[in-house]
PDB file of C-alpha atoms in Angstrom:
ATOM      1  CA  MET A1053       4.940 -27.555 -11.346  1.00 45.00           C
ATOM      2  CA  SER A1054       2.851 -26.111 -14.091  1.00 60.00           C
ATOM      3  CA  GLY A1055       0.428 -27.728 -16.350  1.00 81.00           C
ATOM      4  CA  ARG A1056      -0.357 -31.635 -16.421  1.00 96.00           C
ATOM      5  CA  LEU A1057       1.087 -34.198 -18.610  1.00 98.00           C
ATOM      6  CA  VAL A1058      -1.574 -35.213 -21.363  1.00 98.00           C
ATOM      7  CA  HIS A1059      -0.627 -38.994 -22.273  1.00 98.00           C
ATOM      8  CA  VAL A1060      -2.661 -39.670 -25.884  1.00 97.00           C
ATOM      9  CA  GLY A1061      -0.907 -43.246 -26.035  1.00 94.00           C
ATOM     10  CA  SER A1062      -2.408 -46.411 -24.838  1.00 94.00           C
ATOM     11  CA  ALA A1063      -1.943 -48.850 -21.803  1.00 95.00           C
ATOM     12  CA  VAL A1064      -2.426 -52.354 -21.947  1.00 96.00           C
ATOM     13  CA  VAL A1065      -2.354 -55.392 -19.296  1.00 96.00           C
ATOM     14  CA  ASP A1066       1.111 -57.064 -18.886  1.00 92.00           C
ATOM     15  CA  TYR A1067       0.893 -60.657 -18.202  1.00 93.00           C
ATOM     16  CA  VAL A1068       4.336 -61.390 -17.023  1.00 89.00           C
ATOM     17  CA  TYR A1069       6.250 -64.947 -16.865  1.00 92.00           C
ATOM     18  CA  ARG A1070       9.606 -64.926 -15.303  1.00 90.00           C
ATOM     19  CA  ILE A1071      11.503 -67.654 -16.943  1.00 93.00           C
ATOM     20  CA  ASP A1072      15.289 -68.718 -17.316  1.00 93.00           C
ATOM     21  CA  ALA A1073      15.762 -68.337 -20.926  1.00 92.00           C
ATOM     22  CA  LEU A1074      13.413 -68.106 -23.660  1.00 89.00           C
ATOM     23  CA  PRO A1075      12.019 -71.496 -24.727  1.00 89.00           C
ATOM     24  CA  ALA A1076      12.953 -73.349 -28.463  1.00 90.00           C
ATOM     25  CA  ALA A1077      10.669 -73.694 -30.720  1.00 92.00           C
ATOM     26  CA  GLY A1078       8.315 -76.503 -30.231  1.00 94.00           C
ATOM     27  CA  THR A1079       9.209 -76.944 -26.471  1.00 95.00           C
ATOM     28  CA  GLU A1080       7.847 -75.199 -23.165  1.00 92.00           C
ATOM     29  CA  LYS A1081       9.184 -73.667 -20.103  1.00 91.00           C
ATOM     30  CA  THR A1082       7.240 -73.566 -16.716  1.00 94.00           C
ATOM     31  CA  ALA A1083       7.913 -69.694 -15.201  1.00 95.00           C
ATOM     32  CA  SER A1084       9.355 -68.765 -11.736  1.00 94.00           C
ATOM     33  CA  ALA A1085       7.303 -65.909 -11.459  1.00 91.00           C
ATOM     34  CA  TYR A1086       3.929 -64.587 -12.864  1.00 93.00           C
ATOM     35  CA  ALA A1087       2.463 -61.211 -12.291  1.00 91.00           C
ATOM     36  CA  ARG A1088      -0.656 -59.188 -13.889  1.00 94.00           C
ATOM     37  CA  VAL A1089      -0.270 -55.276 -13.824  1.00 92.00           C
ATOM     38  CA  ALA A1090      -0.721 -52.333 -16.455  1.00 94.00           C
ATOM     39  CA  GLY A1091       1.343 -51.581 -18.747  1.00 91.00           C
ATOM     40  CA  GLY A1092       2.309 -49.728 -22.076  1.00 90.00           C
ATOM     41  CA  GLY A1093       1.902 -46.250 -21.399  1.00 93.00           C
ATOM     42  CA  PHE A1094       1.170 -46.563 -18.123  1.00 95.00           C
ATOM     43  CA  ASN A1095       4.685 -47.155 -17.028  1.00 93.00           C
ATOM     44  CA  MET A1096       5.303 -43.504 -18.377  1.00 96.00           C
ATOM     45  CA  MET A1097       2.173 -41.971 -16.704  1.00 97.00           C
ATOM     46  CA  VAL A1098       3.711 -43.578 -13.188  1.00 96.00           C
ATOM     47  CA  ALA A1099       6.967 -42.290 -13.962  1.00 97.00           C
ATOM     48  CA  ALA A1100       5.870 -38.692 -14.394  1.00 97.00           C
ATOM     49  CA  GLY A1101       3.346 -39.110 -11.664  1.00 97.00           C
ATOM     50  CA  ARG A1102       5.367 -40.271  -9.123  1.00 96.00           C
ATOM     51  CA  THR A1103       8.427 -37.570  -9.785  1.00 96.00           C
ATOM     52  CA  GLY A1104       5.150 -34.794  -8.748  1.00 94.00           C
ATOM     53  CA  MET A1105       3.321 -34.215 -12.469  1.00 96.00           C
ATOM     54  CA  LYS A1106      -0.242 -34.629 -13.018  1.00 97.00           C
ATOM     55  CA  VAL A1107      -1.090 -36.866 -15.296  1.00 98.00           C
ATOM     56  CA  VAL A1108      -4.448 -37.353 -17.491  1.00 98.00           C
ATOM     57  CA  PHE A1109      -5.098 -40.112 -20.243  1.00 98.00           C
ATOM     58  CA  GLY A1110      -6.885 -39.090 -23.345  1.00 97.00           C
ATOM     59  CA  GLY A1111      -6.694 -42.743 -25.071  1.00 96.00           C
ATOM     60  CA  GLN A1112      -9.176 -45.040 -25.438  1.00 96.00           C
ATOM     61  CA  LEU A1113      -9.663 -48.424 -22.380  1.00 97.00           C
ATOM     62  CA  GLY A1114     -11.446 -50.841 -22.731  1.00 97.00           C
ATOM     63  CA  THR A1115     -15.343 -52.621 -21.475  1.00 97.00           C
ATOM     64  CA  GLY A1116     -14.117 -55.758 -19.624  1.00 97.00           C
ATOM     65  CA  PRO A1117     -12.057 -57.877 -16.900  1.00 97.00           C
ATOM     66  CA  ASP A1118      -8.756 -56.171 -18.897  1.00 97.00           C
ATOM     67  CA  GLY A1119     -10.148 -52.331 -18.438  1.00 97.00           C
ATOM     68  CA  ASP A1120     -11.013 -52.872 -15.561  1.00 97.00           C
ATOM     69  CA  PHE A1121      -8.428 -53.958 -14.377  1.00 97.00           C
ATOM     70  CA  LEU A1122      -6.577 -50.839 -15.927  1.00 97.00           C
ATOM     71  CA  ARG A1123      -9.173 -48.576 -14.734  1.00 97.00           C
ATOM     72  CA  ALA A1124      -8.525 -49.697 -11.028  1.00 97.00           C
ATOM     73  CA  ALA A1125      -4.656 -49.164 -11.524  1.00 96.00           C
ATOM     74  CA  PHE A1126      -4.876 -45.478 -12.952  1.00 97.00           C
ATOM     75  CA  ALA A1127      -7.304 -44.790  -9.819  1.00 97.00           C
ATOM     76  CA  ALA A1128      -4.223 -46.101  -7.630  1.00 96.00           C
ATOM     77  CA  GLU A1129      -1.768 -44.082  -9.157  1.00 96.00           C
ATOM     78  CA  GLY A1130      -4.346 -40.786  -9.350  1.00 96.00           C
ATOM     79  CA  ILE A1131      -4.281 -40.600 -13.081  1.00 97.00           C
ATOM     80  CA  GLU A1132      -7.750 -39.604 -14.646  1.00 97.00           C
ATOM     81  CA  THR A1133      -9.135 -41.032 -18.132  1.00 97.00           C
ATOM     82  CA  LEU A1134     -11.079 -37.790 -20.016  1.00 97.00           C
ATOM     83  CA  THR A1135     -12.485 -40.442 -22.526  1.00 96.00           C
ATOM     84  CA  PRO A1136     -14.998 -42.991 -22.036  1.00 95.00           C
ATOM     85  CA  PRO A1137     -14.034 -46.496 -22.231  1.00 95.00           C
ATOM     86  CA  SER A1138     -15.266 -48.117 -25.805  1.00 95.00           C
ATOM     87  CA  PRO A1139     -18.303 -49.923 -25.495  1.00 93.00           C
ATOM     88  CA  SER A1140     -17.482 -53.064 -28.087  1.00 93.00           C
ATOM     89  CA  MET A1141     -14.039 -53.838 -26.692  1.00 96.00           C
ATOM     90  CA  ASP A1142     -11.779 -54.861 -23.685  1.00 98.00           C
ATOM     91  CA  SER A1143      -8.289 -53.082 -23.655  1.00 98.00           C
ATOM     92  CA  GLY A1144      -5.460 -54.780 -25.296  1.00 97.00           C
ATOM     93  CA  ASN A1145      -2.946 -57.195 -23.599  1.00 96.00           C
ATOM     94  CA  CYS A1146       0.779 -57.894 -23.833  1.00 92.00           C
ATOM     95  CA  VAL A1147       2.501 -61.091 -22.748  1.00 93.00           C
ATOM     96  CA  ALA A1148       5.673 -59.954 -21.409  1.00 87.00           C
ATOM     97  CA  MET A1149       8.624 -62.949 -20.754  1.00 90.00           C
ATOM     98  CA  ILE A1150      11.837 -61.834 -18.626  1.00 85.00           C
ATOM     99  CA  SER A1151      14.673 -64.272 -18.969  1.00 88.00           C
ATOM    100  CA  GLY A1152      17.532 -64.460 -16.980  1.00 85.00           C
ATOM    101  CA  ASP A1153      19.744 -62.264 -17.678  1.00 82.00           C
ATOM    102  CA  ALA A1154      16.693 -59.183 -17.394  1.00 74.00           C
ATOM    103  CA  GLU A1155      16.086 -58.622 -20.799  1.00 79.00           C
ATOM    104  CA  ARG A1156      12.704 -58.982 -22.063  1.00 78.00           C
ATOM    105  CA  THR A1157      10.272 -60.388 -24.892  1.00 87.00           C
ATOM    106  CA  PHE A1158       6.741 -59.022 -25.790  1.00 86.00           C
ATOM    107  CA  VAL A1159       3.688 -60.709 -27.560  1.00 91.00           C
ATOM    108  CA  SER A1160       0.832 -57.807 -27.771  1.00 90.00           C
ATOM    109  CA  TRP A1161      -3.021 -58.141 -28.808  1.00 93.00           C
ATOM    110  CA  PRO A1162      -4.290 -54.995 -29.755  1.00 95.00           C
ATOM    111  CA  GLY A1163      -7.307 -53.820 -27.769  1.00 97.00           C
ATOM    112  CA  ALA A1164      -9.838 -50.740 -27.431  1.00 97.00           C
ATOM    113  CA  GLU A1165      -6.754 -48.954 -27.605  1.00 96.00           C
ATOM    114  CA  SER A1166      -6.376 -49.740 -31.439  1.00 96.00           C
ATOM    115  CA  ARG A1167      -8.885 -47.529 -32.113  1.00 95.00           C
ATOM    116  CA  LEU A1168      -9.147 -44.035 -31.899  1.00 94.00           C
ATOM    117  CA  THR A1169     -11.169 -41.211 -33.924  1.00 95.00           C
ATOM    118  CA  LEU A1170     -11.365 -37.398 -33.085  1.00 96.00           C
ATOM    119  CA  ASP A1171     -14.904 -37.730 -32.002  1.00 96.00           C
ATOM    120  CA  MET A1172     -13.596 -39.690 -28.951  1.00 95.00           C
ATOM    121  CA  MET A1173     -11.047 -37.227 -28.491  1.00 96.00           C
ATOM    122  CA  LYS A1174     -13.221 -34.627 -27.691  1.00 96.00           C
ATOM    123  CA  PRO A1175     -13.444 -34.667 -24.354  1.00 96.00           C
ATOM    124  CA  VAL A1176      -9.319 -34.125 -24.595  1.00 97.00           C
ATOM    125  CA  GLN A1177      -9.325 -30.601 -24.086  1.00 95.00           C
ATOM    126  CA  VAL A1178      -5.174 -29.493 -23.702  1.00 96.00           C
ATOM    127  CA  LEU A1179      -4.668 -26.586 -21.341  1.00 95.00           C
ATOM    128  CA  PRO A1180      -2.119 -24.225 -21.242  1.00 95.00           C
ATOM    129  CA  GLY A1181       1.484 -25.542 -19.676  1.00 95.00           C
ATOM    130  CA  ASP A1182       0.624 -28.520 -20.495  1.00 97.00           C
ATOM    131  CA  TRP A1183       2.770 -30.839 -22.045  1.00 98.00           C
ATOM    132  CA  VAL A1184       1.426 -33.760 -24.460  1.00 98.00           C
ATOM    133  CA  PHE A1185       3.244 -37.332 -24.812  1.00 98.00           C
ATOM    134  CA  THR A1186       2.398 -40.332 -27.414  1.00 98.00           C
ATOM    135  CA  SER A1187       4.209 -43.163 -28.531  1.00 96.00           C
ATOM    136  CA  GLY A1188       4.837 -45.154 -31.513  1.00 96.00           C
ATOM    137  CA  TYR A1189       1.998 -47.824 -30.627  1.00 94.00           C
ATOM    138  CA  THR A1190      -0.626 -45.644 -31.306  1.00 94.00           C
ATOM    139  CA  LEU A1191       0.488 -44.449 -34.270  1.00 97.00           C
ATOM    140  CA  SER A1192       1.275 -47.847 -35.439  1.00 96.00           C
ATOM    141  CA  TYR A1193      -2.846 -49.269 -34.980  1.00 96.00           C
ATOM    142  CA  PRO A1194      -4.787 -48.687 -38.532  1.00 96.00           C
ATOM    143  CA  GLY A1195      -7.819 -47.848 -36.448  1.00 95.00           C
ATOM    144  CA  SER A1196      -5.975 -45.073 -34.819  1.00 96.00           C
ATOM    145  CA  ARG A1197      -3.152 -43.976 -36.581  1.00 97.00           C
ATOM    146  CA  ASP A1198      -4.946 -40.514 -38.821  1.00 97.00           C
ATOM    147  CA  ALA A1199      -6.619 -39.409 -36.017  1.00 97.00           C
ATOM    148  CA  LEU A1200      -4.079 -39.280 -33.778  1.00 97.00           C
ATOM    149  CA  ALA A1201      -1.896 -37.700 -36.393  1.00 98.00           C
ATOM    150  CA  ASP A1202      -4.504 -35.115 -37.043  1.00 98.00           C
ATOM    151  CA  TRP A1203      -4.993 -34.097 -33.502  1.00 98.00           C
ATOM    152  CA  ILE A1204      -1.642 -34.121 -32.904  1.00 98.00           C
ATOM    153  CA  GLU A1205      -0.952 -31.405 -35.732  1.00 97.00           C
ATOM    154  CA  ALA A1206      -4.031 -29.355 -34.443  1.00 97.00           C
ATOM    155  CA  LEU A1207      -2.071 -28.628 -31.020  1.00 98.00           C
ATOM    156  CA  PRO A1208      -1.706 -24.912 -29.991  1.00 96.00           C
ATOM    157  CA  ALA A1209       1.383 -24.081 -31.073  1.00 93.00           C
ATOM    158  CA  GLY A1210       2.639 -23.157 -27.963  1.00 94.00           C
ATOM    159  CA  ILE A1211       2.182 -26.913 -26.032  1.00 97.00           C
ATOM    160  CA  PRO A1212       5.506 -28.454 -25.989  1.00 98.00           C
ATOM    161  CA  PHE A1213       4.760 -32.487 -27.577  1.00 98.00           C
ATOM    162  CA  VAL A1214       6.794 -35.277 -26.825  1.00 98.00           C
ATOM    163  CA  PHE A1215       6.965 -38.331 -28.761  1.00 98.00           C
ATOM    164  CA  ASP A1216       8.669 -42.047 -28.321  1.00 98.00           C
ATOM    165  CA  PRO A1217       8.221 -44.087 -31.636  1.00 97.00           C
ATOM    166  CA  THR A1218       9.353 -47.150 -29.604  1.00 95.00           C
ATOM    167  CA  PRO A1219      10.102 -50.634 -31.112  1.00 92.00           C
ATOM    168  CA  VAL A1220       6.904 -50.497 -33.283  1.00 94.00           C
ATOM    169  CA  ILE A1221       8.325 -47.834 -35.331  1.00 97.00           C
ATOM    170  CA  THR A1222       8.432 -49.816 -38.681  1.00 97.00           C
ATOM    171  CA  ASP A1223       4.721 -50.318 -38.216  1.00 96.00           C
ATOM    172  CA  ILE A1224       4.429 -46.967 -38.576  1.00 98.00           C
ATOM    173  CA  PRO A1225       3.593 -45.709 -42.318  1.00 98.00           C
ATOM    174  CA  ARG A1226       6.064 -43.083 -43.161  1.00 97.00           C
ATOM    175  CA  PRO A1227       3.968 -40.584 -44.306  1.00 98.00           C
ATOM    176  CA  ILE A1228       2.500 -40.896 -40.540  1.00 98.00           C
ATOM    177  CA  LEU A1229       5.536 -40.809 -38.704  1.00 98.00           C
ATOM    178  CA  ASP A1230       6.673 -37.772 -40.782  1.00 98.00           C
ATOM    179  CA  ARG A1231       3.643 -35.721 -39.782  1.00 98.00           C
ATOM    180  CA  VAL A1232       3.976 -36.020 -36.108  1.00 98.00           C
ATOM    181  CA  LEU A1233       8.125 -35.559 -36.020  1.00 98.00           C
ATOM    182  CA  ALA A1234       7.662 -32.736 -37.630  1.00 98.00           C
ATOM    183  CA  ARG A1235       5.433 -31.281 -34.825  1.00 98.00           C
ATOM    184  CA  THR A1236       7.284 -32.641 -32.207  1.00 98.00           C
ATOM    185  CA  SER A1237       8.716 -30.790 -28.975  1.00 98.00           C
ATOM    186  CA  TRP A1238      10.833 -33.581 -27.639  1.00 98.00           C
ATOM    187  CA  LEU A1239      11.933 -36.932 -29.535  1.00 98.00           C
ATOM    188  CA  SER A1240      12.895 -39.387 -27.428  1.00 98.00           C
ATOM    189  CA  CYS A1241      14.493 -42.757 -28.517  1.00 97.00           C
ATOM    190  CA  ASN A1242      16.768 -45.532 -28.478  1.00 96.00           C
ATOM    191  CA  THR A1243      19.721 -46.022 -30.923  1.00 96.00           C
ATOM    192  CA  ASN A1244      18.052 -48.137 -33.231  1.00 96.00           C
ATOM    193  CA  GLU A1245      14.950 -45.951 -33.350  1.00 97.00           C
ATOM    194  CA  ALA A1246      16.547 -43.379 -33.818  1.00 97.00           C
ATOM    195  CA  ALA A1247      18.789 -45.130 -36.782  1.00 97.00           C
ATOM    196  CA  GLU A1248      15.268 -46.264 -38.448  1.00 97.00           C
ATOM    197  CA  ILE A1249      14.380 -42.896 -38.960  1.00 98.00           C
ATOM    198  CA  ALA A1250      17.604 -40.705 -39.815  1.00 97.00           C
ATOM    199  CA  GLY A1251      20.133 -43.679 -41.001  1.00 96.00           C
ATOM    200  CA  ALA A1252      23.014 -45.383 -39.434  1.00 94.00           C
ATOM    201  CA  GLY A1253      26.303 -43.176 -37.409  1.00 94.00           C
ATOM    202  CA  ASP A1254      26.922 -42.543 -34.717  1.00 94.00           C
ATOM    203  CA  ALA A1255      24.895 -41.236 -31.815  1.00 95.00           C
ATOM    204  CA  GLN A1256      25.475 -37.374 -32.597  1.00 95.00           C
ATOM    205  CA  THR A1257      25.618 -38.019 -36.385  1.00 96.00           C
ATOM    206  CA  VAL A1258      21.922 -39.246 -36.068  1.00 97.00           C
ATOM    207  CA  ALA A1259      21.135 -36.586 -33.436  1.00 97.00           C
ATOM    208  CA  ILE A1260      22.345 -34.063 -35.833  1.00 97.00           C
ATOM    209  CA  ARG A1261      20.500 -35.546 -38.897  1.00 97.00           C
ATOM    210  CA  LEU A1262      17.174 -36.557 -36.683  1.00 98.00           C
ATOM    211  CA  LEU A1263      17.024 -32.511 -35.774  1.00 98.00           C
ATOM    212  CA  ALA A1264      18.387 -31.181 -39.199  1.00 97.00           C
ATOM    213  CA  GLU A1265      15.539 -33.027 -41.553  1.00 97.00           C
ATOM    214  CA  HIS A1266      12.903 -34.863 -39.569  1.00 98.00           C
ATOM    215  CA  CYS A1267      12.390 -32.833 -36.391  1.00 98.00           C
ATOM    216  CA  LEU A1268      12.600 -29.216 -37.410  1.00 96.00           C
ATOM    217  CA  SER A1269      10.531 -27.663 -35.015  1.00 96.00           C
ATOM    218  CA  ALA A1270      11.983 -29.192 -31.960  1.00 98.00           C
ATOM    219  CA  GLU A1271      13.944 -28.358 -29.021  1.00 97.00           C
ATOM    220  CA  GLY A1272      16.071 -31.486 -29.341  1.00 98.00           C
ATOM    221  CA  VAL A1273      16.794 -35.088 -29.237  1.00 98.00           C
ATOM    222  CA  VAL A1274      17.259 -37.390 -26.279  1.00 98.00           C
ATOM    223  CA  ILE A1275      18.999 -40.888 -28.036  1.00 98.00           C
ATOM    224  CA  ARG A1276      18.648 -43.439 -24.885  1.00 97.00           C
ATOM    225  CA  ALA A1277      22.034 -46.119 -24.463  1.00 95.00           C
ATOM    226  CA  GLY A1278      20.260 -48.019 -21.746  1.00 90.00           C
ATOM    227  CA  ALA A1279      22.949 -48.371 -18.648  1.00 91.00           C
ATOM    228  CA  HIS A1280      25.226 -46.428 -20.732  1.00 94.00           C
ATOM    229  CA  GLY A1281      22.868 -43.011 -20.273  1.00 95.00           C
ATOM    230  CA  CYS A1282      21.961 -40.693 -23.148  1.00 97.00           C
ATOM    231  CA  LEU A1283      23.126 -38.347 -25.591  1.00 97.00           C
ATOM    232  CA  VAL A1284      21.123 -34.936 -25.845  1.00 98.00           C
ATOM    233  CA  ARG A1285      21.311 -32.610 -29.124  1.00 97.00           C
ATOM    234  CA  MET A1286      19.663 -29.299 -28.427  1.00 97.00           C
ATOM    235  CA  ALA A1287      18.519 -27.725 -32.055  1.00 96.00           C
ATOM    236  CA  ASP A1288      20.955 -24.930 -30.688  1.00 92.00           C
ATOM    237  CA  GLY A1289      24.229 -26.968 -31.770  1.00 90.00           C
ATOM    238  CA  GLY A1290      24.648 -28.224 -28.096  1.00 91.00           C
ATOM    239  CA  THR A1291      25.547 -31.797 -27.406  1.00 93.00           C
ATOM    240  CA  ARG A1292      25.530 -33.925 -23.973  1.00 95.00           C
ATOM    241  CA  ALA A1293      26.703 -37.064 -23.778  1.00 96.00           C
ATOM    242  CA  VAL A1294      25.165 -37.867 -19.534  1.00 96.00           C
ATOM    243  CA  PRO A1295      26.188 -40.891 -18.502  1.00 95.00           C
ATOM    244  CA  GLY A1296      24.264 -43.495 -16.849  1.00 94.00           C
ATOM    245  CA  PHE A1297      24.758 -45.306 -13.209  1.00 94.00           C
ATOM    246  CA  LYS A1298      25.581 -48.868 -12.755  1.00 93.00           C
ATOM    247  CA  VAL A1299      23.470 -50.632 -10.830  1.00 93.00           C
ATOM    248  CA  GLU A1300      22.196 -54.624 -10.986  1.00 92.00           C
ATOM    249  CA  ALA A1301      19.290 -55.117 -13.392  1.00 87.00           C
ATOM    250  CA  VAL A1302      16.971 -57.534 -12.445  1.00 84.00           C
ATOM    251  CA  ASP A1303      14.302 -56.277 -15.229  1.00 78.00           C
ATOM    252  CA  THR A1304      14.680 -53.789 -17.700  1.00 79.00           C
ATOM    253  CA  ASN A1305      11.206 -53.783 -18.539  1.00 75.00           C
ATOM    254  CA  GLY A1306       9.773 -50.091 -18.621  1.00 82.00           C
ATOM    255  CA  ALA A1307      13.119 -48.907 -18.287  1.00 91.00           C
ATOM    256  CA  GLY A1308      12.795 -46.753 -20.980  1.00 93.00           C
ATOM    257  CA  ASP A1309       8.807 -45.469 -20.149  1.00 94.00           C
ATOM    258  CA  THR A1310      10.511 -44.610 -16.964  1.00 95.00           C
ATOM    259  CA  HIS A1311      13.296 -42.456 -18.460  1.00 97.00           C
ATOM    260  CA  ILE A1312      10.511 -40.332 -20.702  1.00 97.00           C
ATOM    261  CA  GLY A1313       8.157 -40.161 -17.783  1.00 97.00           C
ATOM    262  CA  ALA A1314      11.276 -38.636 -15.475  1.00 97.00           C
ATOM    263  CA  PHE A1315      12.362 -36.335 -18.184  1.00 98.00           C
ATOM    264  CA  VAL A1316       9.381 -35.063 -19.306  1.00 98.00           C
ATOM    265  CA  SER A1317       9.029 -34.371 -15.465  1.00 97.00           C
ATOM    266  CA  ALA A1318      12.119 -33.037 -14.836  1.00 96.00           C
ATOM    267  CA  LEU A1319      11.471 -30.214 -17.818  1.00 96.00           C
ATOM    268  CA  SER A1320       8.058 -29.343 -16.169  1.00 96.00           C
ATOM    269  CA  ARG A1321      10.186 -27.946 -13.793  1.00 94.00           C
ATOM    270  CA  SER A1322      12.029 -25.668 -15.578  1.00 93.00           C
ATOM    271  CA  LYS A1323      15.340 -28.130 -14.813  1.00 95.00           C
ATOM    272  CA  SER A1324      17.687 -28.086 -18.614  1.00 95.00           C
ATOM    273  CA  PRO A1325      17.458 -30.792 -20.861  1.00 97.00           C
ATOM    274  CA  CYS A1326      21.138 -32.236 -19.474  1.00 95.00           C
ATOM    275  CA  GLU A1327      19.785 -31.789 -15.881  1.00 96.00           C
ATOM    276  CA  ALA A1328      16.412 -33.850 -16.729  1.00 96.00           C
ATOM    277  CA  ALA A1329      18.319 -36.349 -18.545  1.00 97.00           C
ATOM    278  CA  ARG A1330      20.861 -36.876 -15.540  1.00 96.00           C
ATOM    279  CA  TYR A1331      17.800 -37.067 -13.590  1.00 97.00           C
ATOM    280  CA  ALA A1332      15.908 -39.126 -16.162  1.00 97.00           C
ATOM    281  CA  ASN A1333      19.045 -41.764 -15.943  1.00 97.00           C
ATOM    282  CA  ALA A1334      18.501 -42.475 -12.082  1.00 97.00           C
ATOM    283  CA  ALA A1335      15.035 -42.921 -12.659  1.00 96.00           C
ATOM    284  CA  ALA A1336      15.713 -45.315 -15.442  1.00 95.00           C
ATOM    285  CA  ALA A1337      18.545 -46.879 -13.104  1.00 95.00           C
ATOM    286  CA  LEU A1338      16.488 -47.386 -10.141  1.00 96.00           C
ATOM    287  CA  SER A1339      13.448 -48.718 -11.785  1.00 94.00           C
ATOM    288  CA  VAL A1340      16.087 -51.351 -12.996  1.00 92.00           C
ATOM    289  CA  THR A1341      16.551 -53.185  -9.848  1.00 92.00           C
ATOM    290  CA  ARG A1342      12.942 -53.462  -8.979  1.00 90.00           C
ATOM    291  CA  HIS A1343      10.496 -55.863 -10.433  1.00 81.00           C
ATOM    292  CA  GLY A1344       7.929 -54.793 -12.773  1.00 70.00           C
ATOM    293  CA  GLY A1345       7.520 -52.370 -15.842  1.00 61.00           C
ATOM    294  CA  SER A1346       5.564 -49.673 -13.351  1.00 75.00           C
ATOM    295  CA  SER A1347       8.245 -49.820 -11.234  1.00 85.00           C
ATOM    296  CA  ALA A1348       9.576 -45.778 -11.288  1.00 92.00           C
ATOM    297  CA  PRO A1349      10.723 -44.449  -8.052  1.00 95.00           C
ATOM    298  CA  THR A1350       9.449 -40.916  -6.527  1.00 96.00           C
ATOM    299  CA  ASP A1351      11.066 -37.812  -6.775  1.00 95.00           C
ATOM    300  CA  MET A1352      12.280 -38.283  -3.361  1.00 95.00           C
ATOM    301  CA  GLU A1353      14.193 -41.282  -4.130  1.00 96.00           C
ATOM    302  CA  ILE A1354      15.576 -40.086  -7.498  1.00 96.00           C
ATOM    303  CA  LEU A1355      17.006 -37.007  -4.955  1.00 95.00           C
ATOM    304  CA  GLU A1356      18.549 -39.440  -2.839  1.00 95.00           C
ATOM    305  CA  PHE A1357      20.199 -41.818  -5.296  1.00 95.00           C
ATOM    306  CA  LEU A1358      22.136 -38.911  -7.027  1.00 95.00           C
ATOM    307  CA  ALA A1359      22.657 -37.692  -3.849  1.00 94.00           C
ATOM    308  CA  GLU A1360      24.603 -40.760  -2.685  1.00 91.00           C
ATOM    309  CA  ARG A1361      26.407 -40.975  -5.614  1.00 85.00           C
ATOM    310  CA  GLY A1362      28.471 -37.723  -5.369  1.00 72.00           C
ATOM    311  CA  GLU A1363      31.393 -39.208  -7.555  1.00 43.00           C
ATOM    312  CA  ALA A1364      29.038 -39.842 -10.154  1.00 43.00           C
ATOM    313  CA  THR A1365      27.770 -36.264 -10.147  1.00 38.00           C
ATOM    314  CA  THR A1366      31.632 -35.337 -10.466  1.00 34.00           C
ATOM    315  CA  ALA A1367      32.165 -37.253 -13.570  1.00 35.00           C
ATOM    316  CA  LEU A1368      29.242 -36.248 -14.877  1.00 34.00           C
ATOM    317  CA  GLY A1369      30.409 -32.809 -14.730  1.00 34.00           C
ATOM    318  CA  ARG A1370      33.682 -33.873 -16.347  1.00 32.00           C
ATOM    319  CA  ALA A1371      31.828 -36.093 -19.253  1.00 34.00           C
ATOM    320  CA  ASP A1372      28.880 -33.451 -20.051  1.00 37.00           C
ATOM    321  CA  ALA A1373      31.101 -30.844 -21.647  1.00 34.00           C
ATOM    322  CA  THR A1374      29.640 -29.635 -24.980  1.00 33.00           C
ATOM    323  CA  ALA A1375      30.470 -31.329 -28.078  1.00 32.00           C
ATOM    324  CA  THR A1376      31.501 -29.499 -31.063  1.00 25.00           C
TER     325      THR A1376
END
């Protein structure tokens, strides 16, 4: 495997509560379980790292109990932090409520990850063969979006840049979003985010518009559809629907992050985009069978999962025909 994943997004601490259903306004629920875990961009980094990619972090961690907690989590996964911690702020956090149907609801509090300047990012040196990733969260913060967009635009031409707009896409000013999309090599988003950028339509139509009107220098786009898998549209015109895998989901938190991390990891090993998408679908499927956002599987676990599903492999070969 060549190069590193240079993650210039954000990481936060998740305070996770498991409940049977969201409480009605003005009422209270007692959680059946609670956990404090590293979250945000950490989940994507874990997915890339557990599938063999060297991962480094170029965002901001804070000074305080949440920042300390994140540094310990990074160290446990072998993720190096390139920037010094914020001297004045702790890292942010997020309350995640996981309901009985495995869906999740979030309330976030931004911290040090929401403040980023070009001076802070000077230690982040991109090397030949590296892959760079960011998410919409860092671009949604007024204190980080301009510096990060400037830094992304200054990336060397040969460095692949992967972007996930995330559910906060509507909080990103359109001029900032357009600048980042223009430098994007691979866009990975869900169906709602894709429509927010390029307008309503079926996945293939939206993917065509994304490449033709928004991601003009991209190699391709991936539109994720949860358990149904994803659609891959290439700049050369090829479109493939890559079906997902049926599993018993217990926690969908972090599934999209796992998909993106595994997809980038597979691409970095010179897998074709459709092979990478199938690999990522399997990684995401495994992740939702486990509790916690950073529940990404290892490369060996993904390969075993795929080997056990020979019928899924055969079905993929039929469904993977290029659309016209």
